[in-house]
XYZ file of C-alpha atoms in Angstrom:
146
model
C 91.854 192.034 97.982
C 94.945 189.950 99.200
C 96.574 190.752 102.675
C 100.352 190.748 103.092
C 101.956 190.506 106.589
C 105.150 189.542 108.129
C 105.890 188.013 111.441
C 108.836 185.998 112.800
C 109.823 184.322 116.154
C 113.522 183.332 117.269
C 114.047 180.106 118.910
C 117.398 178.873 119.234
C 118.811 177.503 116.931
C 115.786 177.938 114.672
C 114.338 180.935 113.059
C 110.515 180.823 111.903
C 109.318 183.553 109.542
C 105.479 183.295 108.407
C 105.040 185.214 105.001
C 101.141 185.917 104.472
C 100.508 186.791 100.777
C 97.030 185.721 100.690
C 98.032 182.591 98.634
C 99.385 179.489 99.682
C 101.663 179.006 96.533
C 102.866 182.842 97.015
C 103.596 182.153 100.548
C 105.654 179.098 100.032
C 107.545 180.678 97.052
C 108.529 183.764 98.868
C 109.109 182.062 101.967
C 111.681 179.895 99.943
C 113.137 182.777 98.201
C 113.792 184.674 101.518
C 115.204 181.691 103.473
C 117.591 180.359 100.779
C 118.427 183.732 99.480
C 119.658 184.538 102.873
C 121.645 181.459 102.960
C 123.123 182.548 99.405
C 123.805 185.835 101.024
C 125.578 184.708 104.019
C 127.828 182.123 101.955
C 129.214 185.080 99.844
C 129.864 187.031 102.935
C 131.891 184.431 104.618
C 133.927 184.027 101.474
C 134.388 187.846 101.401
C 135.212 188.206 105.053
C 137.784 185.167 104.884
C 139.504 186.675 101.623
C 139.498 190.134 103.167
C 141.218 188.649 106.527
C 143.343 186.313 104.326
C 144.823 189.239 102.586
C 145.046 191.531 105.411
C 143.079 194.495 103.733
C 140.057 196.096 103.666
C 138.780 198.747 101.201
C 135.884 200.614 100.268
C 135.780 199.057 96.976
C 136.226 195.642 98.500
C 133.391 196.170 100.631
C 130.995 197.229 97.814
C 132.124 194.178 95.779
C 131.095 192.005 98.548
C 127.574 193.544 98.843
C 127.072 193.613 95.088
C 128.147 189.784 95.348
C 125.708 189.066 98.211
C 122.731 190.762 96.530
C 123.323 188.890 93.111
C 123.776 185.450 94.621
C 121.155 186.004 97.257
C 118.750 186.543 94.523
C 119.908 183.707 92.309
C 120.046 181.465 95.167
C 116.341 182.704 96.313
C 115.036 182.584 92.854
C 116.111 178.781 92.466
C 114.476 177.912 95.580
C 111.531 179.869 95.056
C 110.863 178.212 91.504
C 111.460 174.744 93.233
C 109.355 175.281 96.053
C 106.400 176.977 93.716
C 106.929 173.815 91.269
C 106.742 171.110 94.248
C 103.513 173.077 95.529
C 102.024 172.889 91.975
C 102.715 169.358 91.367
C 101.191 168.106 94.913
C 98.047 170.267 94.003
C 97.573 168.629 90.835
C 98.358 165.107 91.986
C 96.438 165.408 95.129
C 99.121 163.626 97.132
C 102.341 164.896 99.127
C 104.865 162.451 98.653
C 108.584 161.988 97.089
C 107.296 162.123 93.606
C 106.649 165.558 93.965
C 109.922 166.456 94.864
C 111.365 164.315 91.788
C 108.890 165.921 89.368
C 109.182 169.618 90.900
C 113.027 169.260 90.916
C 113.120 168.077 87.467
C 110.767 170.835 86.039
C 112.811 173.201 88.110
C 116.027 172.339 86.970
C 114.728 172.062 83.155
C 113.133 175.669 83.504
C 116.281 177.315 85.176
C 118.510 175.734 82.643
C 116.531 176.940 79.775
C 116.134 180.114 81.047
C 120.268 180.268 81.013
C 120.120 179.772 77.345
C 121.556 176.164 77.647
C 121.686 174.051 74.800
C 118.691 170.834 74.917
C 121.312 168.376 76.170
C 122.319 170.509 79.050
C 118.769 171.272 79.826
C 117.757 167.675 79.728
C 121.119 166.728 82.145
C 120.080 169.697 84.519
C 116.684 168.555 84.878
C 117.755 165.050 85.653
C 120.174 166.234 88.189
C 118.086 168.409 89.782
C 115.366 165.749 89.843
C 117.678 163.181 91.415
C 119.189 165.623 93.886
C 115.278 166.796 94.918
C 114.389 163.090 95.356
C 117.471 162.308 97.612
C 117.009 165.374 99.749
C 113.233 163.924 100.179
C 114.544 160.580 101.282
C 116.918 162.119 103.591
C 114.186 164.199 105.108
C 112.206 161.226 105.706
C 114.981 159.097 107.624
C 115.510 161.927 110.058
């Protein structure tokens, strides 16, 4: 029976959260979902705060709208990150190697899957797969530099 747990620590400026779902694939996927989902929610919070300050008014309706957008964007960003992290992990396990090619393949598969789930046409799915693979590869190369 899988064991689930949650633990975290705060060291300035890094936040570490460990998720134990009993399976490395699930651990990484849920971790990616939570971390990037929080980034998406914070992005919307910053945008909505700016709009309220810029217009000079705050209402119950605007706060509810902001919270709804935070949840929606957080869930979307988290889902995309979870799919990508899961794909990269799966490719790594299948290939038996940990290198930049995993990011390229995982990015391309994730881009195609997410684009296909959005009911896009074949040409758009291919473009999204190429773009996601290229971006993931570029990020991987930049990580190697730092």
